[in-house]
Coordinates of C-alpha atoms and ligand atoms in Angstrom, one line a residue:
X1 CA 7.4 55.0 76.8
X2 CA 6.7 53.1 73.8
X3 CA 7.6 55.4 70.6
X4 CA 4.5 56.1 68.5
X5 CA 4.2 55.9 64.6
X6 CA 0.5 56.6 63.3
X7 CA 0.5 56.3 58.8
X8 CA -2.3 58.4 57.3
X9 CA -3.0 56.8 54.2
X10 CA -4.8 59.1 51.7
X11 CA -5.2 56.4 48.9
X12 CA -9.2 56.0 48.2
X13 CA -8.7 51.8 47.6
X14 CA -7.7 52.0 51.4
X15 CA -6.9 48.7 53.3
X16 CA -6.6 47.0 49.3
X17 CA -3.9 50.1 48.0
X18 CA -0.5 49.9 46.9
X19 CA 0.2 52.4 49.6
X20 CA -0.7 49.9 51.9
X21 CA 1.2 47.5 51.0
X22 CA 4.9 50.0 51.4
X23 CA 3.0 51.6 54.7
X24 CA 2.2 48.3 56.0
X25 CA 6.0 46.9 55.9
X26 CA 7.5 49.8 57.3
X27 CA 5.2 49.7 60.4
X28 CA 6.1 46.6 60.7
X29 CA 9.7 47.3 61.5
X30 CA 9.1 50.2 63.6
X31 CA 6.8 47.3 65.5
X32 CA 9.5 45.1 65.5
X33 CA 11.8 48.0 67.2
X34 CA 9.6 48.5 70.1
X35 CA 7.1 51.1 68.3
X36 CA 3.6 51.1 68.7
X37 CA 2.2 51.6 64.9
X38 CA -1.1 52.2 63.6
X39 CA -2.1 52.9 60.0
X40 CA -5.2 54.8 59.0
X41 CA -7.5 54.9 56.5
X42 CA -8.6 58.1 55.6
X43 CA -11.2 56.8 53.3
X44 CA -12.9 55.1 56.4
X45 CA -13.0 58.3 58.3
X46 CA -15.5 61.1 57.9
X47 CA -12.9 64.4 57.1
X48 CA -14.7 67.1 55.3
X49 CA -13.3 69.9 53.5
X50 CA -11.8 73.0 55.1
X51 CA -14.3 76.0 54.8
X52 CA -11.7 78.7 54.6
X53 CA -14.0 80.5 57.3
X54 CA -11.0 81.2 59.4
X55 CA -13.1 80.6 62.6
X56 CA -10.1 78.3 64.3
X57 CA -8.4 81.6 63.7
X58 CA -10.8 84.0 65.0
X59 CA -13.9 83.0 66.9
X60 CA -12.7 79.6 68.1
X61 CA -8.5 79.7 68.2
X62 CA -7.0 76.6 67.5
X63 CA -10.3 74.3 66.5
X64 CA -12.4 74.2 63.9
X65 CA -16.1 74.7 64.0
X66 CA -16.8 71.8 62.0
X67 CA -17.3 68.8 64.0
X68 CA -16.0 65.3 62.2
X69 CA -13.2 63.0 62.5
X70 CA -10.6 65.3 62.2
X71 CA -11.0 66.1 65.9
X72 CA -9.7 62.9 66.9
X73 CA -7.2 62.4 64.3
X74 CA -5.1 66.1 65.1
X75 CA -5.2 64.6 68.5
X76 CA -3.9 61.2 67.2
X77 CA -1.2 63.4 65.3
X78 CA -0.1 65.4 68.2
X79 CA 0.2 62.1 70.4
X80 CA 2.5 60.9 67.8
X81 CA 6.6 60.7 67.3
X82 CA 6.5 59.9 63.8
X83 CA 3.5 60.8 61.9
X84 CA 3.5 59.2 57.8
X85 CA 1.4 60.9 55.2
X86 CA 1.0 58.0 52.1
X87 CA -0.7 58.6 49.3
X88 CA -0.7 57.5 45.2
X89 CA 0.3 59.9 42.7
X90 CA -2.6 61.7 41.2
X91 CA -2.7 64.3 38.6
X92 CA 1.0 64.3 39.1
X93 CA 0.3 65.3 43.2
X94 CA -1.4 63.7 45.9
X95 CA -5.0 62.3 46.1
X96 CA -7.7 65.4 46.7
X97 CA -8.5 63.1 50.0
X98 CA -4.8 63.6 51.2
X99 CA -4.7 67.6 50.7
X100 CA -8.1 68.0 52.1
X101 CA -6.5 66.0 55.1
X102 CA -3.6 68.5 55.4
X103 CA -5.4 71.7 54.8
X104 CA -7.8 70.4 58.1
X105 CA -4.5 71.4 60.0
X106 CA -5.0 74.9 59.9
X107 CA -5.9 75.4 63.5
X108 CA -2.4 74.3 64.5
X109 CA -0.9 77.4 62.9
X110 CA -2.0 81.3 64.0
X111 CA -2.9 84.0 61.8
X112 CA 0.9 85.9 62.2
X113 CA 2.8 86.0 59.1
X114 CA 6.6 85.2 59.7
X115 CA 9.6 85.8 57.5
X116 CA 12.6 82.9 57.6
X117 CA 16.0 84.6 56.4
X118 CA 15.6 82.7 53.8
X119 CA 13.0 85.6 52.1
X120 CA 10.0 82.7 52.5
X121 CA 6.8 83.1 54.4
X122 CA 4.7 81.2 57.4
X123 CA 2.6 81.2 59.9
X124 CA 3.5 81.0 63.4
X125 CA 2.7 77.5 65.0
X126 CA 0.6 77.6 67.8
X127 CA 2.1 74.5 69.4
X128 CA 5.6 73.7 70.0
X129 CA 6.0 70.4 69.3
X130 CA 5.5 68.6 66.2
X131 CA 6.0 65.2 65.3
X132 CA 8.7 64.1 63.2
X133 CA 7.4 63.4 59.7
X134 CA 7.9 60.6 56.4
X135 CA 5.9 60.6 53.1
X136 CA 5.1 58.0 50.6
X137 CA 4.0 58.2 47.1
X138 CA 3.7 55.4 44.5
X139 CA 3.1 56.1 41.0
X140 CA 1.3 54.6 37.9
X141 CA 3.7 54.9 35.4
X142 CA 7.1 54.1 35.7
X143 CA 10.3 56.6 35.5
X144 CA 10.5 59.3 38.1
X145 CA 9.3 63.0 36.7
X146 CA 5.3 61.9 38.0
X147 CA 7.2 62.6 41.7
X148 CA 8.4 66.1 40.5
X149 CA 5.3 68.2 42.0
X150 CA 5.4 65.8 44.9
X151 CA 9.3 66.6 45.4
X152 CA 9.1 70.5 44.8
X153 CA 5.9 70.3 47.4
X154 CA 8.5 69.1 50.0
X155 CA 11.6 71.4 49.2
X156 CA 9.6 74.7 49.5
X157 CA 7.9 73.3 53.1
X158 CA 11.7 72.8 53.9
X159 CA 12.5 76.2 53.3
X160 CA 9.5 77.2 54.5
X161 CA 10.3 76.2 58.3
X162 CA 12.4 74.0 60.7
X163 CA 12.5 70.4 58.2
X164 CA 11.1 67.1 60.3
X165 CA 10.8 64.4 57.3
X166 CA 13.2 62.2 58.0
X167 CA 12.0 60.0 55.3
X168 CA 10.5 60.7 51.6
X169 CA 9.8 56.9 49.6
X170 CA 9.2 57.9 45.9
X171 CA 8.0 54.4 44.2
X172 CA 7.7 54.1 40.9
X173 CA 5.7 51.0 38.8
X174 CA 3.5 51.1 41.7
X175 CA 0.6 48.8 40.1
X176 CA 3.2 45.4 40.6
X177 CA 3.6 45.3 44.5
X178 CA 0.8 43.4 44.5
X179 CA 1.9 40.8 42.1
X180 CA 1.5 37.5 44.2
X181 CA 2.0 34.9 41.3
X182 CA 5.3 33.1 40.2
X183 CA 5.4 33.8 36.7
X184 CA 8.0 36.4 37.7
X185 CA 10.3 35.0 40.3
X186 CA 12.6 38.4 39.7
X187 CA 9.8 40.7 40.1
X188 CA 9.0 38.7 43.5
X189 CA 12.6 38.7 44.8
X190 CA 13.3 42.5 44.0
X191 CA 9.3 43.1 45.6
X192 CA 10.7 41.2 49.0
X193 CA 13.7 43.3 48.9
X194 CA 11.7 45.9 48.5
X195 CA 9.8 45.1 51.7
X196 CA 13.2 43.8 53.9
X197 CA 14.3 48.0 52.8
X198 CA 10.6 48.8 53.9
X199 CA 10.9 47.1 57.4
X200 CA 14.7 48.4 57.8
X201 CA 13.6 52.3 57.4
X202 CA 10.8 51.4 60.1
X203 CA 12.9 50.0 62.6
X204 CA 16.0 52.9 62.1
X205 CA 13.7 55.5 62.3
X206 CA 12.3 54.0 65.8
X207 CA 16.2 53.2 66.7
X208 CA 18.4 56.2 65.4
X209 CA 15.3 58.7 64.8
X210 CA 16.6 59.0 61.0
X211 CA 17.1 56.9 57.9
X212 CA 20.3 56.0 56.8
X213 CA 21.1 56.4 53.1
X214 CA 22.1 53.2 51.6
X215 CA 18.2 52.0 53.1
X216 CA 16.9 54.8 51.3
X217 CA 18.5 54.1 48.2
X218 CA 17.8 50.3 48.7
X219 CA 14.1 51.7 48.8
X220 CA 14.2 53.4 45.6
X221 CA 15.9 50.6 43.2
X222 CA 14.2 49.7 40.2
X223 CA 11.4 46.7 40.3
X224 CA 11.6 46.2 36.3
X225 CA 13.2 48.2 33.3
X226 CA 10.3 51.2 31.8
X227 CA 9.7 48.7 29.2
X228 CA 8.6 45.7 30.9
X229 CA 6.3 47.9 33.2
X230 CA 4.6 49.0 29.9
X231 CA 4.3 45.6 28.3
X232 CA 3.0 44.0 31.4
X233 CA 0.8 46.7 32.2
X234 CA -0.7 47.3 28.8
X235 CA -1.0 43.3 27.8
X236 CA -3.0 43.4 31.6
X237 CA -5.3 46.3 29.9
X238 CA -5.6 44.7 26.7
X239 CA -6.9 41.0 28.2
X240 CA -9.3 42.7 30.9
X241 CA -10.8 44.4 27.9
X242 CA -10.6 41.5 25.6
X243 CA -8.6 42.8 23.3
X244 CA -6.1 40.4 22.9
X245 CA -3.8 40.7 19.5
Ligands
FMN1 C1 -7.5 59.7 39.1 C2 -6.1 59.1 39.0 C3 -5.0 59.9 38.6 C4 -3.8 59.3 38.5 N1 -2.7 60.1 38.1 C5 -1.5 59.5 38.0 C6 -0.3 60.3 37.6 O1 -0.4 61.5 37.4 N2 0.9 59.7 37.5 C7 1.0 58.4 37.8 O2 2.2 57.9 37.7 N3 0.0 57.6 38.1 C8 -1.3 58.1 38.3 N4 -2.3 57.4 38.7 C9 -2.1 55.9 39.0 C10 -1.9 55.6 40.5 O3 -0.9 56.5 41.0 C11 -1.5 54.2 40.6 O4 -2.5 53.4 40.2 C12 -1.1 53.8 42.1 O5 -0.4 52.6 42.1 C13 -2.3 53.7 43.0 O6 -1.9 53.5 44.3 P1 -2.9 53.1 45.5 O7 -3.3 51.7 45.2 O8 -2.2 53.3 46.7 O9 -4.1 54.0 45.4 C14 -3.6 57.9 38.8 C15 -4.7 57.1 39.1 C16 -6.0 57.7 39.2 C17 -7.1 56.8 39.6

Protein backbone atom coordinates (compact mmCIF):
# COMPACT_ATOMS: atom_id res chain seq x y z
CA UNK A 1 0.00 0.00 0.00
CA UNK A 2 1.01 3.29 -1.26
CA UNK A 3 1.99 5.65 1.82
CA UNK A 4 -0.31 8.68 2.07
CA UNK A 5 0.70 12.46 2.59
CA UNK A 6 -2.35 14.87 2.44
CA UNK A 7 -0.85 19.06 3.18
CA UNK A 8 -3.55 21.29 4.68
CA UNK A 9 -2.66 24.54 3.63
CA UNK A 10 -4.22 27.36 5.82
CA UNK A 11 -2.78 30.34 3.83
CA UNK A 12 -5.92 32.52 2.40
CA UNK A 13 -3.76 33.30 -1.21
CA UNK A 14 -4.16 29.44 -1.56
CA UNK A 15 -2.87 27.75 -4.83
CA UNK A 16 -0.80 31.42 -5.42
CA UNK A 17 0.87 31.34 -1.45
CA UNK A 18 4.29 31.07 -0.38
CA UNK A 19 3.20 28.04 1.51
CA UNK A 20 2.52 26.57 -1.57
CA UNK A 21 5.42 26.96 -3.02
CA UNK A 22 7.64 24.91 0.30
CA UNK A 23 4.31 22.38 0.50
CA UNK A 24 4.40 21.86 -3.09
CA UNK A 25 8.27 20.66 -3.31
CA UNK A 26 8.13 18.51 -0.43
CA UNK A 27 5.08 16.52 -1.89
CA UNK A 28 6.95 16.27 -4.63
CA UNK A 29 9.63 14.13 -3.05
CA UNK A 30 7.37 12.12 -1.05
CA UNK A 31 5.81 11.44 -4.75
CA UNK A 32 8.91 10.67 -6.02
CA UNK A 33 9.37 7.95 -3.01
CA UNK A 34 6.37 6.07 -3.85
CA UNK A 35 3.80 8.41 -1.81
CA UNK A 36 0.65 9.34 -2.89
CA UNK A 37 0.42 13.27 -1.99
CA UNK A 38 -2.29 15.65 -2.15
CA UNK A 39 -2.25 19.28 -1.03
CA UNK A 40 -5.41 21.18 0.04
CA UNK A 41 -6.68 24.34 -0.05
CA UNK A 42 -8.51 25.27 2.88
CA UNK A 43 -9.57 28.49 1.36
CA UNK A 44 -11.43 26.46 -1.40
CA UNK A 45 -13.21 24.41 1.15
CA UNK A 46 -16.38 25.38 3.04
CA UNK A 47 -14.99 24.86 7.08
CA UNK A 48 -16.93 26.89 9.48
CA UNK A 49 -16.16 27.77 12.91
CA UNK A 50 -16.49 25.38 15.79
CA UNK A 51 -19.63 26.22 17.99
CA UNK A 52 -18.25 25.23 21.31
CA UNK A 53 -21.82 23.43 21.66
CA UNK A 54 -20.05 20.32 22.74
CA UNK A 55 -22.74 18.17 20.85
CA UNK A 56 -19.76 15.71 19.22
CA UNK A 57 -19.26 15.27 22.88
CA UNK A 58 -22.63 14.73 24.10
CA UNK A 59 -25.61 14.27 21.88
CA UNK A 60 -23.74 13.04 18.73
CA UNK A 61 -20.08 11.37 20.10
CA UNK A 62 -17.42 11.74 17.82
CA UNK A 63 -19.27 14.14 14.97
CA UNK A 64 -20.21 17.35 14.76
CA UNK A 65 -23.69 18.64 14.19
CA UNK A 66 -22.56 20.96 11.66
CA UNK A 67 -22.59 19.66 8.34
CA UNK A 68 -19.60 21.20 5.89
CA UNK A 69 -16.50 20.07 4.47
CA UNK A 70 -14.90 19.19 7.44
CA UNK A 71 -16.72 15.87 7.24
CA UNK A 72 -14.71 14.80 4.44
CA UNK A 73 -11.52 16.29 5.28
CA UNK A 74 -11.30 14.33 9.19
CA UNK A 75 -11.87 11.38 7.01
CA UNK A 76 -9.15 12.50 4.51
CA UNK A 77 -6.93 12.97 7.76
CA UNK A 78 -7.58 9.67 9.34
CA UNK A 79 -6.87 7.89 5.89
CA UNK A 80 -3.61 9.63 6.05
CA UNK A 81 0.29 8.52 7.20
CA UNK A 82 1.50 11.85 7.20
CA UNK A 83 -0.83 14.67 7.53
CA UNK A 84 1.08 18.63 6.94
CA UNK A 85 -0.57 21.60 8.54
CA UNK A 86 1.09 24.93 6.39
CA UNK A 87 0.26 28.13 7.06
CA UNK A 88 1.93 32.01 6.99
CA UNK A 89 2.78 33.69 10.03
CA UNK A 90 0.02 35.95 11.17
CA UNK A 91 -0.09 38.12 14.19
CA UNK A 92 2.95 36.30 15.13
CA UNK A 93 0.70 32.64 14.97
CA UNK A 94 -1.10 30.92 12.38
CA UNK A 95 -3.83 32.28 9.98
CA UNK A 96 -7.52 32.34 11.89
CA UNK A 97 -8.42 29.84 8.76
CA UNK A 98 -5.68 27.32 10.09
CA UNK A 99 -6.87 27.33 13.90
CA UNK A 100 -10.48 27.26 12.92
CA UNK A 101 -9.32 24.10 10.88
CA UNK A 102 -7.79 22.50 14.01
CA UNK A 103 -10.28 23.45 16.57
CA UNK A 104 -13.01 21.39 13.95
CA UNK A 105 -10.99 18.33 15.46
CA UNK A 106 -12.65 18.22 18.57
CA UNK A 107 -14.78 15.23 17.90
CA UNK A 108 -11.62 13.04 17.75
CA UNK A 109 -10.96 13.66 21.40
CA UNK A 110 -13.69 12.65 24.50
CA UNK A 111 -14.74 14.75 27.20
CA UNK A 112 -12.14 12.82 29.99
CA UNK A 113 -9.55 14.90 31.38
CA UNK A 114 -6.15 13.00 31.58
CA UNK A 115 -3.01 13.84 33.58
CA UNK A 116 0.62 13.01 31.76
CA UNK A 117 3.38 12.66 34.57
CA UNK A 118 4.53 15.40 33.32
CA UNK A 119 1.76 17.65 35.55
CA UNK A 120 0.02 18.61 31.89
CA UNK A 121 -3.51 18.04 30.94
CA UNK A 122 -5.66 16.25 27.85
CA UNK A 123 -8.29 14.80 26.68
CA UNK A 124 -8.48 11.20 26.01
CA UNK A 125 -8.44 10.34 22.14
CA UNK A 126 -11.19 8.58 20.99
CA UNK A 127 -9.33 6.86 18.15
CA UNK A 128 -6.15 5.11 18.31
CA UNK A 129 -4.40 5.92 15.53
CA UNK A 130 -3.15 9.16 14.45
CA UNK A 131 -1.20 10.13 11.60
CA UNK A 132 2.16 11.14 11.86
CA UNK A 133 2.43 14.99 11.66
CA UNK A 134 4.86 18.09 9.90
CA UNK A 135 4.14 21.85 10.09
CA UNK A 136 5.14 24.74 7.97
CA UNK A 137 5.23 28.37 8.59
CA UNK A 138 6.80 31.23 6.47
CA UNK A 139 7.13 34.55 7.69
CA UNK A 140 7.04 38.27 6.54
CA UNK A 141 9.82 39.59 8.05
CA UNK A 142 13.07 38.18 8.23
CA UNK A 143 15.03 36.90 11.64
CA UNK A 144 13.44 34.16 13.60
CA UNK A 145 11.50 35.49 16.93
CA UNK A 146 7.96 35.93 14.50
CA UNK A 147 8.23 31.71 14.84
CA UNK A 148 8.40 31.99 18.73
CA UNK A 149 4.45 31.52 19.38
CA UNK A 150 4.52 29.13 16.54
CA UNK A 151 7.45 27.07 18.30
CA UNK A 152 6.08 27.32 22.08
CA UNK A 153 2.55 26.19 20.31
CA UNK A 154 4.41 22.89 19.46
CA UNK A 155 6.53 22.28 22.60
CA UNK A 156 3.48 22.39 25.02
CA UNK A 157 1.37 19.90 22.39
CA UNK A 158 4.60 17.76 22.90
CA UNK A 159 4.31 17.69 26.48
CA UNK A 160 0.94 17.51 26.22
CA UNK A 161 0.76 13.87 24.71
CA UNK A 162 2.72 11.08 22.75
CA UNK A 163 4.83 13.74 20.01
CA UNK A 164 4.10 12.68 16.02
CA UNK A 165 5.77 15.82 14.13
CA UNK A 166 8.47 14.50 12.57
CA UNK A 167 9.06 17.65 10.84
CA UNK A 168 8.62 21.53 11.85
CA UNK A 169 10.06 24.06 8.59
CA UNK A 170 10.25 27.61 10.17
CA UNK A 171 11.00 29.93 6.91
CA UNK A 172 11.88 33.11 7.31
CA UNK A 173 11.94 36.10 4.31
CA UNK A 174 9.01 34.28 3.04
CA UNK A 175 7.84 37.02 0.43
CA UNK A 176 11.24 36.02 -2.09
CA UNK A 177 10.32 32.26 -2.94
CA UNK A 178 8.55 33.50 -5.56
CA UNK A 179 11.25 35.56 -7.08
CA UNK A 180 11.40 34.10 -10.67
CA UNK A 181 13.67 36.83 -12.33
CA UNK A 182 17.58 36.84 -12.79
CA UNK A 183 18.46 39.91 -11.29
CA UNK A 184 19.53 37.80 -8.38
CA UNK A 185 21.24 34.66 -9.57
CA UNK A 186 22.21 34.05 -5.58
CA UNK A 187 18.86 34.50 -4.37
CA UNK A 188 17.75 31.87 -7.17
CA UNK A 189 20.50 29.32 -6.48
CA UNK A 190 20.02 29.37 -2.49
CA UNK A 191 15.81 29.37 -3.53
CA UNK A 192 16.65 25.88 -5.61
CA UNK A 193 18.57 24.64 -2.68
CA UNK A 194 15.99 25.49 -0.80
CA UNK A 195 13.62 23.29 -2.88
CA UNK A 196 16.36 20.13 -3.50
CA UNK A 197 16.16 20.26 0.97
CA UNK A 198 12.28 20.60 0.33
CA UNK A 199 11.98 17.41 -1.96
CA UNK A 200 14.80 15.50 0.33
CA UNK A 201 12.53 15.94 3.68
CA UNK A 202 9.55 14.53 1.40
CA UNK A 203 11.14 11.57 0.13
CA UNK A 204 12.98 10.65 3.86
CA UNK A 205 9.95 11.03 5.59
CA UNK A 206 8.09 8.45 2.97
CA UNK A 207 11.56 6.23 3.18
CA UNK A 208 12.84 6.32 6.88
CA UNK A 209 9.42 7.80 8.51
CA UNK A 210 11.65 10.80 9.98
CA UNK A 211 13.83 13.65 8.86
CA UNK A 212 17.32 13.61 9.24
CA UNK A 213 19.02 16.62 10.70
CA UNK A 214 21.51 17.96 8.30
CA UNK A 215 18.08 18.18 5.76
CA UNK A 216 16.48 20.06 8.37
CA UNK A 217 19.15 22.38 8.84
CA UNK A 218 19.71 22.57 5.01
CA UNK A 219 15.91 23.71 5.24
CA UNK A 220 16.43 26.43 7.57
CA UNK A 221 19.68 28.34 5.98
CA UNK A 222 19.43 31.84 5.27
CA UNK A 223 18.00 33.11 1.62
CA UNK A 224 19.69 36.72 2.11
CA UNK A 225 21.30 38.71 5.20
CA UNK A 226 18.16 40.86 7.36
CA UNK A 227 19.32 43.73 5.44
CA UNK A 228 18.89 42.84 2.03
CA UNK A 229 15.38 41.39 2.83
CA UNK A 230 14.48 44.98 4.06
CA UNK A 231 15.99 46.89 1.22
CA UNK A 232 14.37 44.66 -1.40
CA UNK A 233 11.29 44.46 0.27
CA UNK A 234 10.80 48.17 1.19
CA UNK A 235 12.30 49.54 -2.43
CA UNK A 236 9.26 46.77 -3.75
CA UNK A 237 6.75 48.97 -1.38
CA UNK A 238 8.06 52.17 -2.26
CA UNK A 239 7.74 51.65 -6.37
CA UNK A 240 4.22 49.89 -6.12
CA UNK A 241 3.19 52.99 -4.31
CA UNK A 242 5.19 55.35 -6.43
CA UNK A 243 7.23 56.61 -4.06
CA UNK A 244 10.37 56.25 -5.55
CA UNK A 245 13.35 58.57 -3.78
C1 LIG B 1 -2.86 39.88 8.40
C2 LIG B 1 -1.41 39.55 8.23
C3 LIG B 1 -0.62 39.39 9.36
C4 LIG B 1 0.74 39.09 9.23
N1 LIG B 1 1.52 38.96 10.36
C5 LIG B 1 2.84 38.67 10.24
C6 LIG B 1 3.65 38.53 11.41
O1 LIG B 1 3.20 38.63 12.54
N2 LIG B 1 4.96 38.24 11.23
C7 LIG B 1 5.51 38.08 9.97
O2 LIG B 1 6.71 37.79 9.87
N3 LIG B 1 4.76 38.21 8.84
C8 LIG B 1 3.43 38.50 8.96
N4 LIG B 1 2.65 38.62 7.82
C9 LIG B 1 3.28 38.39 6.49
C10 LIG B 1 3.09 36.96 5.96
O3 LIG B 1 3.49 35.99 6.90
C11 LIG B 1 3.90 36.79 4.68
O4 LIG B 1 3.44 37.67 3.71
C12 LIG B 1 3.90 35.37 4.15
O5 LIG B 1 4.97 35.20 3.23
C13 LIG B 1 2.60 35.03 3.41
O6 LIG B 1 2.60 33.66 3.12
P1 LIG B 1 1.47 32.99 2.18
O7 LIG B 1 1.72 33.49 0.78
O8 LIG B 1 1.70 31.53 2.35
O9 LIG B 1 0.14 33.43 2.68
C14 LIG B 1 1.30 38.92 7.93
C15 LIG B 1 0.48 39.08 6.79
C16 LIG B 1 -0.85 39.40 6.94
C17 LIG B 1 -1.70 39.55 5.69
Amino acid sequence: MKVKMTAFNGSPRGRNSNSHRIVEPLLEGAREAGAQAEEVFLIEKDVRHCRGCFACWTETPGKCVINDDMTSLIDLYLESDYVGLATPVYGMFMTGLLKNFTDRFLPLATPHIRRNDNGSFYHEERIRRFPRHFFVANSGFPGAYNFDLLKAYHEIARRAGPSNIVLEIYRNCGEVLGESSDDDPELLRRISEFNDALKQAGREMVTSGQVCQDTVERLHTQLMSDEEYMDRANKGWDEMLGQSQ
